Coordinates of C-alpha atoms in Angstrom, one line a residue:
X174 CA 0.0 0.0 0.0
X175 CA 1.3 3.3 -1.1
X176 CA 2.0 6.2 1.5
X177 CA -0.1 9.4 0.9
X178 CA 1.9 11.8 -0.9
X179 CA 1.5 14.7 -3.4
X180 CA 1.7 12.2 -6.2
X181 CA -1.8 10.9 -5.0
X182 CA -3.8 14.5 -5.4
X183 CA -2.2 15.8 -9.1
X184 CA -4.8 18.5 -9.4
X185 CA -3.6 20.7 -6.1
X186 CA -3.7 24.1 -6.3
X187 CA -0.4 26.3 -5.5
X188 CA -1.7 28.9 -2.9
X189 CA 0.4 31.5 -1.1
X190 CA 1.1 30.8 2.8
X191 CA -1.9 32.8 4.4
X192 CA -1.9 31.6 7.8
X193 CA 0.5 30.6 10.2
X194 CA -0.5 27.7 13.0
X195 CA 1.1 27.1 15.7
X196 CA 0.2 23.5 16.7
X197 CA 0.4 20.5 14.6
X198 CA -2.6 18.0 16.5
X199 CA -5.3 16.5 15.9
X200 CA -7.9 19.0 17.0
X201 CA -6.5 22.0 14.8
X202 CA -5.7 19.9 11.6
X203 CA -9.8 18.1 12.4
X204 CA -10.7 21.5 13.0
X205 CA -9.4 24.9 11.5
X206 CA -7.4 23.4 8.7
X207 CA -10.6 21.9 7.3
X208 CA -12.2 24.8 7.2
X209 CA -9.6 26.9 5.2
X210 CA -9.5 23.5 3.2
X211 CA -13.1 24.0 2.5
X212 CA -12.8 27.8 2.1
X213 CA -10.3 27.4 -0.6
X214 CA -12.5 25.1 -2.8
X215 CA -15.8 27.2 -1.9
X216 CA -14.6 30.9 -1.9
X217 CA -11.8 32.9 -3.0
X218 CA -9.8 32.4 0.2
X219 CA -6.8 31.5 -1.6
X220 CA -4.9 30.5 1.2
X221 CA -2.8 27.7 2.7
X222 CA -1.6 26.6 6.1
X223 CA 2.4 26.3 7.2
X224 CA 2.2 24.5 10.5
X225 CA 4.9 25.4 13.6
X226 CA 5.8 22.6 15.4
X227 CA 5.4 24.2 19.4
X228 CA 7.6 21.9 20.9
X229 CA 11.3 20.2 20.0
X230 CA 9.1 16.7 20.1
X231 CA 6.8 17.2 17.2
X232 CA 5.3 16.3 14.0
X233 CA 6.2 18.6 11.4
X234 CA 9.1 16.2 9.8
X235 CA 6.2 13.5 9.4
X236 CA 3.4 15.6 8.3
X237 CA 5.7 16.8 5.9
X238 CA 6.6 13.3 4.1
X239 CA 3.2 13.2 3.1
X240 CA 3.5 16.6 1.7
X241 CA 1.3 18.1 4.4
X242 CA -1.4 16.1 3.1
X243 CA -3.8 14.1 5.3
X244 CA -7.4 12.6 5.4
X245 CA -10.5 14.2 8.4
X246 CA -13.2 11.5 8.8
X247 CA -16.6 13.2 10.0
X248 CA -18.3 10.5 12.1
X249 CA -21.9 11.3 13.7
X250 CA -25.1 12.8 13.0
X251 CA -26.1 14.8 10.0
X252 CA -29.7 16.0 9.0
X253 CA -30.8 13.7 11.4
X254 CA -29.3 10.6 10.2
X255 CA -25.8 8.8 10.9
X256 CA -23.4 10.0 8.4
X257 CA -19.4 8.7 7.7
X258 CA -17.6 10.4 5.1
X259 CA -13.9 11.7 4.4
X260 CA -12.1 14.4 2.5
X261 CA -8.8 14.7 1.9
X262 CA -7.2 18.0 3.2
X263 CA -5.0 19.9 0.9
X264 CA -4.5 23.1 2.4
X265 CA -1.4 22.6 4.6
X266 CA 1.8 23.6 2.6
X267 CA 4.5 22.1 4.9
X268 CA 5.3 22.4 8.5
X269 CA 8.2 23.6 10.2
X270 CA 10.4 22.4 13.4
X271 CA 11.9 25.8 14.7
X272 CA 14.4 24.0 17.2
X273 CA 16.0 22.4 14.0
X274 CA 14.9 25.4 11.2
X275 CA 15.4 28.5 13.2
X276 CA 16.0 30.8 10.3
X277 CA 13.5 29.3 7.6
X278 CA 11.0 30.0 10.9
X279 CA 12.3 33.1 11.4
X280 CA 11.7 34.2 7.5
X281 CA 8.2 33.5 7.7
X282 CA 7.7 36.5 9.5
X283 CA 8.9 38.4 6.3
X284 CA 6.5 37.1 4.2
X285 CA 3.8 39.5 2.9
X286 CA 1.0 37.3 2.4
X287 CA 0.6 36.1 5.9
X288 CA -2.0 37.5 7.7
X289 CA -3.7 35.0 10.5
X290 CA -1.7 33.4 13.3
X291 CA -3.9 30.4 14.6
X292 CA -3.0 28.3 17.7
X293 CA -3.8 25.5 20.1
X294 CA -0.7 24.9 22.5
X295 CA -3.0 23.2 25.0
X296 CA -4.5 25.4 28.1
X297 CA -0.6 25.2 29.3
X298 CA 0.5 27.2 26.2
X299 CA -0.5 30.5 27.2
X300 CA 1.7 31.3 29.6
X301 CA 4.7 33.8 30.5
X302 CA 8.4 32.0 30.4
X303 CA 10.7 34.7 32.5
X304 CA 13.6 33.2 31.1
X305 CA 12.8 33.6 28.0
X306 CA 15.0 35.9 25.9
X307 CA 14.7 37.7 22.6
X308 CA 18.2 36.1 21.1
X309 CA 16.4 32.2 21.8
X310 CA 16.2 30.2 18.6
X311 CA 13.4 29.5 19.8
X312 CA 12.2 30.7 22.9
X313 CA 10.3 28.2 25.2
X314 CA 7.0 29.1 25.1
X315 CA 4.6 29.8 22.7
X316 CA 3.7 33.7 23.6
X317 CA 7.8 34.1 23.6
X318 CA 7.9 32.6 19.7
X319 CA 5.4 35.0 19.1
X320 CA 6.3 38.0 19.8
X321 CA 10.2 37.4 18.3
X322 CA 8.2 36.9 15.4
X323 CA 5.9 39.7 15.8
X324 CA 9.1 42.1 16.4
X325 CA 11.0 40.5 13.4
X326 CA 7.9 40.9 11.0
X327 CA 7.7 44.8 12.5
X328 CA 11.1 45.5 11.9
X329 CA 11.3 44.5 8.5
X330 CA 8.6 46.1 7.3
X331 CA 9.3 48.8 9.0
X332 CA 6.3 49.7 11.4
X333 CA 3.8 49.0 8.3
X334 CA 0.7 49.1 9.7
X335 CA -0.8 46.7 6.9
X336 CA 1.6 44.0 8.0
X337 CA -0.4 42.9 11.1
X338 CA -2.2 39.8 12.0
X339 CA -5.4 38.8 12.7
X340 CA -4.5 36.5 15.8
X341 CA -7.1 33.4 16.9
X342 CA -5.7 31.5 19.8
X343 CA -7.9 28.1 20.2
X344 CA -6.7 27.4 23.8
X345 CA -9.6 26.2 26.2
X346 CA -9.3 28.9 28.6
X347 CA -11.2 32.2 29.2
X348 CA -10.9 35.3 27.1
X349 CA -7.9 33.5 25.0
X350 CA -7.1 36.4 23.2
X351 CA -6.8 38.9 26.0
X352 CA -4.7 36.5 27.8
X353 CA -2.2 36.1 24.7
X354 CA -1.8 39.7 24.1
X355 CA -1.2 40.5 27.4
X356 CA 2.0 38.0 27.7
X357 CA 3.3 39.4 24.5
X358 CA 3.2 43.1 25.7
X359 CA 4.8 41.7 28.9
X360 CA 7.8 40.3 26.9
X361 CA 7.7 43.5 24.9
X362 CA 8.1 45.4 28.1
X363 CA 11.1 42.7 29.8
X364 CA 13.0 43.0 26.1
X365 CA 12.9 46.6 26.0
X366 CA 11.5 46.5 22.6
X367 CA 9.8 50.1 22.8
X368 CA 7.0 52.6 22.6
X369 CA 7.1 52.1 18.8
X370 CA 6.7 48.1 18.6
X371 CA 4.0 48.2 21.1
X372 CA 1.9 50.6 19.6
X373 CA 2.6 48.8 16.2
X374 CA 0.9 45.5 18.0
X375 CA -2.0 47.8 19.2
X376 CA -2.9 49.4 15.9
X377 CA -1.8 46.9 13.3
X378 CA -2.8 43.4 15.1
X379 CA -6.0 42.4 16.1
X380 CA -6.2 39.3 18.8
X381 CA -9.6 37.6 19.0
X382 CA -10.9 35.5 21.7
X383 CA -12.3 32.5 20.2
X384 CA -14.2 29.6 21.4
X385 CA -14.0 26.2 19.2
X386 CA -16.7 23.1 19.6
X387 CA -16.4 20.3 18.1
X388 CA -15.1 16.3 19.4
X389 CA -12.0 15.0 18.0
X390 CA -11.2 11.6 19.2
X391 CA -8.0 12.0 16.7
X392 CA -6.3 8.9 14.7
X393 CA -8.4 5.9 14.7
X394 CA -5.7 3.3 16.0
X395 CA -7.9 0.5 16.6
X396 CA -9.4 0.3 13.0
X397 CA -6.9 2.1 11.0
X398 CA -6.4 -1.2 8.8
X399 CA -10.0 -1.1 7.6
X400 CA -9.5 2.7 6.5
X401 CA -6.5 2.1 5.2
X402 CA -8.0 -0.6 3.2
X403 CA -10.7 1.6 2.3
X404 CA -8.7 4.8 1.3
X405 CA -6.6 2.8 -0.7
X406 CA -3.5 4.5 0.6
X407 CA -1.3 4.7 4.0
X408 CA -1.8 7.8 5.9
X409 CA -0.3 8.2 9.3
X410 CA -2.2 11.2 9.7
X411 CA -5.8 10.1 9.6
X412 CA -8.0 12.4 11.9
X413 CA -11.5 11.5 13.1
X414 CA -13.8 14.1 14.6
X415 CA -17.8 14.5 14.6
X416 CA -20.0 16.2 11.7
X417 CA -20.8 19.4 14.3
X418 CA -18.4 22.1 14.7
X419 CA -18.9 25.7 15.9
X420 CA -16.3 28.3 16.1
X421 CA -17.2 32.1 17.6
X422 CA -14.4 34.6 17.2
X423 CA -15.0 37.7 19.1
X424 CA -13.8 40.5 16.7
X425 CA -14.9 43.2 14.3
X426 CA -17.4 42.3 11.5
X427 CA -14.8 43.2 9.1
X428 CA -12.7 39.8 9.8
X429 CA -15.6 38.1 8.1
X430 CA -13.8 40.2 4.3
X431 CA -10.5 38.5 5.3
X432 CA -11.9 34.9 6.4
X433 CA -15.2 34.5 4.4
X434 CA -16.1 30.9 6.4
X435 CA -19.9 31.6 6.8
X436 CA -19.6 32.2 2.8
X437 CA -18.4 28.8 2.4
X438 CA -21.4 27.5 4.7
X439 CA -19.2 27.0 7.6
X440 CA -20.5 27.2 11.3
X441 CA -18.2 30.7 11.8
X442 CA -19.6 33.4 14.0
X443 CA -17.8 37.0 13.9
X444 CA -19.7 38.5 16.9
X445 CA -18.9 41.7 19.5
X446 CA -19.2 39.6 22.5
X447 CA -18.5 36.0 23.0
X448 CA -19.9 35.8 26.5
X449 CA -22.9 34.6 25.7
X450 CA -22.1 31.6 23.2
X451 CA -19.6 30.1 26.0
X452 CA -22.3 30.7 28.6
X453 CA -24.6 28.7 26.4
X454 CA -21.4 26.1 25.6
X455 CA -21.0 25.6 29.3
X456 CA -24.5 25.5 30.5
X457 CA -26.4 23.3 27.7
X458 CA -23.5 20.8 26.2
X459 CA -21.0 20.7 29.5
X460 CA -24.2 21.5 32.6
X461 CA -26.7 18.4 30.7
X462 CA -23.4 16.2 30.6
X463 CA -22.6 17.0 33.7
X464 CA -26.1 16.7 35.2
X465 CA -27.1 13.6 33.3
X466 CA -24.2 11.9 34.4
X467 CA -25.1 11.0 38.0
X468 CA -28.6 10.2 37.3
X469 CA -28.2 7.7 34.2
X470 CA -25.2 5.9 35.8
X471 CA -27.3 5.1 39.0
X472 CA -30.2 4.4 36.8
X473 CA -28.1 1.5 35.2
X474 CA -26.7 3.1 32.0
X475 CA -23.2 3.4 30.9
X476 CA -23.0 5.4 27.8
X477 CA -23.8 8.9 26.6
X478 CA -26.0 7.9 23.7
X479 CA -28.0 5.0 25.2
X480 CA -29.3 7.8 28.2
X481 CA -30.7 10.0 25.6
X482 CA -32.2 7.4 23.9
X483 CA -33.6 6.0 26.8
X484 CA -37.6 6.6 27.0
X485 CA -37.3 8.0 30.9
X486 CA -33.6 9.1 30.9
X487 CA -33.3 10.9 27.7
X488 CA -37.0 12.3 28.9
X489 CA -35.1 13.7 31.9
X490 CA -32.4 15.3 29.6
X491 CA -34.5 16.7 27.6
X492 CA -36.9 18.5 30.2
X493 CA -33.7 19.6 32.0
X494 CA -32.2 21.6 29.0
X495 CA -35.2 22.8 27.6
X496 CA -37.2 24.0 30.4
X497 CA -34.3 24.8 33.0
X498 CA -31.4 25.6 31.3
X499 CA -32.4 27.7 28.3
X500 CA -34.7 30.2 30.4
X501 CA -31.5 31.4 32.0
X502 CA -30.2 32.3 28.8
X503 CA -29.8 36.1 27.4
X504 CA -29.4 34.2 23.6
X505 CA -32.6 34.5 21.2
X506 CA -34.9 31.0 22.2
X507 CA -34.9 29.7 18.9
X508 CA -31.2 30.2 18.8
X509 CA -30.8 28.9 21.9
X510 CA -33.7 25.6 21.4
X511 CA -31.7 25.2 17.7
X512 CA -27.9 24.9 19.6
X513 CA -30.0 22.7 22.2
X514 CA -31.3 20.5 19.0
X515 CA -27.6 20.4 17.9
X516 CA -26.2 19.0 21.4
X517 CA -28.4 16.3 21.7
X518 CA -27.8 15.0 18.1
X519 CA -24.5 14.8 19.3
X520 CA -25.3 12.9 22.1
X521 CA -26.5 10.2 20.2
X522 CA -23.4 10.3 17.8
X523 CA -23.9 6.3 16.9
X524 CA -20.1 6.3 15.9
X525 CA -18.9 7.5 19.6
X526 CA -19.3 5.5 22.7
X527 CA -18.9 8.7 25.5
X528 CA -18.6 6.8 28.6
X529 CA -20.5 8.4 31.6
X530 CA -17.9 7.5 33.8
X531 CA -15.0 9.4 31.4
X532 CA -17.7 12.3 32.1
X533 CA -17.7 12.1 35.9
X534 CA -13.9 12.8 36.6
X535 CA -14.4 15.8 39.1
X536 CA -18.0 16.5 39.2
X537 CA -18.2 18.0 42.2
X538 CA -16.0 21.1 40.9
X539 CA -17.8 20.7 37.3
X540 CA -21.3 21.0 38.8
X541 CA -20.1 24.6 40.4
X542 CA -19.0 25.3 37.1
X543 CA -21.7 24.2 34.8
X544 CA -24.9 23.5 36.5
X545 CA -25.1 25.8 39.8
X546 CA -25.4 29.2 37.9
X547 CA -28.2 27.5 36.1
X548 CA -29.9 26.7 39.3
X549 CA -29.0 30.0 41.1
X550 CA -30.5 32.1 38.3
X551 CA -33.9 29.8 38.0
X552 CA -34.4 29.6 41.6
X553 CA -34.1 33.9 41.3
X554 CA -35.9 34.5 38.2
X555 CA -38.8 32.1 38.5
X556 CA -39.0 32.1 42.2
X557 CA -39.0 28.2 42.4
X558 CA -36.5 25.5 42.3
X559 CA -35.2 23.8 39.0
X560 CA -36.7 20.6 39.6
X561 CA -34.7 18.5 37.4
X562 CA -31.5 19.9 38.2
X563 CA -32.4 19.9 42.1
X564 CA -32.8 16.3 41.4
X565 CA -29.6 15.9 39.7
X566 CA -27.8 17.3 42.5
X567 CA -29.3 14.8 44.6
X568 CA -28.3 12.3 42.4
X569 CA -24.6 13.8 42.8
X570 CA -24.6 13.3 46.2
X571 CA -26.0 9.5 45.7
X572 CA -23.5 9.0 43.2
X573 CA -20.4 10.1 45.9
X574 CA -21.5 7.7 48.2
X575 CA -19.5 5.2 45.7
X576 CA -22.0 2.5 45.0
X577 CA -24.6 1.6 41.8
X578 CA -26.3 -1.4 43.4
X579 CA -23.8 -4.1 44.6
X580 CA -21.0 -2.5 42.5
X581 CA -18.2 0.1 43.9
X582 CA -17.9 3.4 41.6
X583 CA -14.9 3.9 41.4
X584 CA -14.6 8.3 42.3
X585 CA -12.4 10.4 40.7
X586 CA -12.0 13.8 42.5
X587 CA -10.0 15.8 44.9
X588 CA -8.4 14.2 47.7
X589 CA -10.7 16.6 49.7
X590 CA -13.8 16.0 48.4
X591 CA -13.5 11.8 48.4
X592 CA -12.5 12.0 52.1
X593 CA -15.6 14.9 53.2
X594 CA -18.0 12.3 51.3
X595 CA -16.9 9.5 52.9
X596 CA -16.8 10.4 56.3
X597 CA -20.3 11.8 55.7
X598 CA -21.7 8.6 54.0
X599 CA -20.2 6.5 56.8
X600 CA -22.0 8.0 59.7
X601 CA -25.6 8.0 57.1
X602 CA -27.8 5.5 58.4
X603 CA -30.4 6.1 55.2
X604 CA -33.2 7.9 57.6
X605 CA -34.4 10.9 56.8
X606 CA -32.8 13.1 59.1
X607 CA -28.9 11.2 58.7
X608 CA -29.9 12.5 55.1
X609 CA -31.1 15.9 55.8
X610 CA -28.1 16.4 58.1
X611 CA -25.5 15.4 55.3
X612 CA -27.2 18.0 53.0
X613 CA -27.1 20.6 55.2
X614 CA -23.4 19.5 55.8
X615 CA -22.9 19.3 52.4
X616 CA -24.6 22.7 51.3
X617 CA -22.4 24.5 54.2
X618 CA -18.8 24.4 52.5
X619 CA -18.6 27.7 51.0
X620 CA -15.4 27.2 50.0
X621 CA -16.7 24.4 47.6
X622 CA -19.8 26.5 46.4
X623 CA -18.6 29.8 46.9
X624 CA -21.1 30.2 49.4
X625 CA -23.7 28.4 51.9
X626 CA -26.1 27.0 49.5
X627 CA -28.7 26.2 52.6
X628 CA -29.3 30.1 52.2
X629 CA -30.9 29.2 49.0
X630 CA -34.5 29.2 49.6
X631 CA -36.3 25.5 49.4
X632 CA -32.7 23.9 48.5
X633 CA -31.8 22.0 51.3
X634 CA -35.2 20.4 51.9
X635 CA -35.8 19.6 48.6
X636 CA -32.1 17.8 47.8
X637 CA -32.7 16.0 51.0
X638 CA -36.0 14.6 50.1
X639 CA -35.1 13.5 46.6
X640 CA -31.8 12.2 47.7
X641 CA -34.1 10.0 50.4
X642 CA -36.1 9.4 47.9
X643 CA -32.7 7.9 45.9
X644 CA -31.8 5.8 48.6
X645 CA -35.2 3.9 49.8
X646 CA -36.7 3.7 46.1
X647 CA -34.2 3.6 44.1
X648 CA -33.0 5.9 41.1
X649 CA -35.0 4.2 39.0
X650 CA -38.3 4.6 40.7
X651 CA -37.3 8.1 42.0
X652 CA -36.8 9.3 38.0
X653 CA -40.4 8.0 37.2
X654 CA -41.9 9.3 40.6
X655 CA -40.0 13.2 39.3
X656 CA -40.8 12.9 35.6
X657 CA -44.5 11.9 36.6
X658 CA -44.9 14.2 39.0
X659 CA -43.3 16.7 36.5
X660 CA -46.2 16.0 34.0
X661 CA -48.7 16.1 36.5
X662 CA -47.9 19.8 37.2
X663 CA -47.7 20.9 33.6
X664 CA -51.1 20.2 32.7

């Protein structure tokens, strides 16, 4: 079987370097270099892709013996109907290792057709190396490499304020953008590299914040011989991820002229304030993960997609998102009820088997994160409790007690956390008032909730009697009792 080279795609166009990546994984070549791949055969992008390899152990040597060529297989969902299919992607030009190709790194910053620096370093990347000097080849960290470059591309072109970049960091942490710039004016300020340089990165370089959705499970080890077999060709860079993807880059409308994505029919939103899309992010996809977790894995469940499909689980799901989540939401409802659509579709991806138990890795910390504002803001605004999220914090509780009928969980948290639930599960004799008192005890550690939740009106009473009602009945009675009591009071 022959390896994937150029020789395999003759027709490939010659475009000129438009963006510069820094990151050479799975997620950004299943992710951003797809896009530009699809923005090149839709629109008049023009554009291709030169990958930095971000550390000295990399890929860029590998990626570029197959002549930067590789293959994204979209597994999941589609118009409501399970959908494989590949492309091959053709817009990477080549990649480069700057610990062994300093200078040919270097010169990229003198090229005048680059004009977006992209990047996913991990959440580690984006951080400030004190040692790090101007006179590296390279420096350390990613912010470091950056802003040599940045001061290289200024200096040769001397202060041209055309010569900027539109900078996207991918990163999973908050306000991305903000974060980078802000290291690269601190190195600007340690190297002494002057009034002039750092109003040329304020008025010639705009850094975005984005936020990027969509799964990558990456290169499909355990039936790579059966796509091998069906591409017809060797290609160590295979790349699965799922048919959805969203991307929101907080930035002025004008980026949209540069990087015409939602021309192409891409999921690309250029908006003024991203706030509200990772709200939504955090509180329907991660808070209904998080949320469902508890309750499907005591109800008997194991997987993702089997609880939504379920008749009373996915029920509960569904109710939870819909009629407790999105009403906290500033986001237009239909745009809100259509992402909502979108995350559930996901959910029952047939080609991914998401583990509750890969879910449940610190869910104590996770349900502060993601499902606690939701239930804050309810309880506020509609002057009642969240009932199916009340019940999934019960169900949270029942789940740190360790057990799912005769079997141990096995608990995944904070040292902290394992040892307060134990000791309070050890002295719970099941009555209702051991159960009320390890609520209240529970609800009390305001540094775990950033406050006592027993001040919450109803809260404590409530969890208590659900979580009593887990432990005599069962989870799956208790489910049937909520979602039948549920309808009862809808009609």
């Amino acid at each position: 079987m022959n390896r994937l080279t150029q020789a395999m795609a003759p027709g490939r166009a010659v475009r000129p370097a438009k963006v510069l990546q820094f990151g050479e994984g799975n997620f950004l070549r299943a992710f951003v270099d797809w896009q530009i791949d699809i923005m090149n055969k839709k629109t008049g992008f023009n554009g291709n892709v030169v990958i930095v390899q971000p550390l000295p152990a990399g890929l860029a040597e590998a990626l570029n013996e197959q002549d930067g060529l590789y293959t994204v297989y979209l597994e999941g969902m589609k118009e409501g109907r399970p959908v494989r299919e590949h492309s091959l992607i053709e817009s990477v030009a080549r990649g480069i290792n700057p610990y062994s190709e300093y200078e040919a790194y270097a010169k990229l910053a003198e090229n005048p057709d680059l004009r977006f620096i992209i990047s996913n370093t991990t959440e580690a990347g984006i951080a400030f190396a004190p040692a790090d000097r101007l006179e590296d080849q390279p420096q350390s960290s990613y912010p470091g490499k950056l802003t040599a470059l940045l001061h290289r591309r200024y200096q040769y072109f001397g202060g041209d304020r055309s010569k900027g970049f539109i900078i996207i960091p991918c990163e999973l942490i908050d306000r991305n953008g903000d974060e980078l710039k802000a290291i690269v004016l601190k190195y600007a300020e340690l190297w002494n590299l002057g009034a002039d340089f750092v109003n040329w990165l304020h008025e010639a370089n705009t850094f975005c914040c984005s936020l990027v959705d969509r799964i990558v499970p990456g290169y499909p080890k355990e039936r790579i011989g059966e796509i091998t077999e069906e591409l017809g060709y060797e290609d160590r860079f295979v790349v699965v991820g799922e048919q959805f993807h969203l991307w929101v880059i907080e930035g002025p409308q004008w980026i949209k002229e540069e990087f015409p994505a939602e021309l192409a029919g891409l999921q690309v939103l250029v908006v003024d304030d991203m706030t509200p899309y990772r709200t939504r992010k955090v509180r329907i996809l991660n808070g209904a993960h998080t949320a469902l977790t508890p309750v499907a894995y005591l109800y008997g469940l194991d997987t993702v997609g089997e609880s939504v499909d379920h008749p009373v689980v996915g029920k509960f799901v569904e109710s939870l998102i819909y009629d407790e989540i999105i009403p906290t939401l500033e986001l237009p409802k239909e745009e809100l009820q259509s992402f909502a659509a979108a995350v559930l579709e996901r959910f029952r991806n047939p080609f991914v088997r998401h583990y509750l138990m890969s879910i449940a890795l610190n869910s104590v910390s996770k349900f502060k994160t993601r499902d606690l504002p939701t239930l804050l803001t309810y309880s506020k605004e509609q002057g009642k409790l969240p009932r199916k999220l009340t019940f999934a914090f019960a169900a949270l509780l029942a789940f740190y007690k360790g057990k799912r009928g005769g079997e141990p969980i096995e608990l995944a948290d904070d040292r902290d956390v394992l040892d307060q639930f134990a000791a309070l599960w050890r002295v719970c004799d099941g009555s209702r008032e051991a159960v009320r008192r390890l609520v209240a005890e529970v609800l009390a550690s305001k540094e775990r909730w950033g406050m006592d939740l027993n001040e919450v009106n109803g809260l404590a009473g409530q969890l208590a009697e659900d979580l009593y009602h887990i432990e005599s009945a069962g989870m799956v009675r208790a489910l049937e009792d909520l979602l039948g009591a549920s309808a009862g009071a809808e009609q």
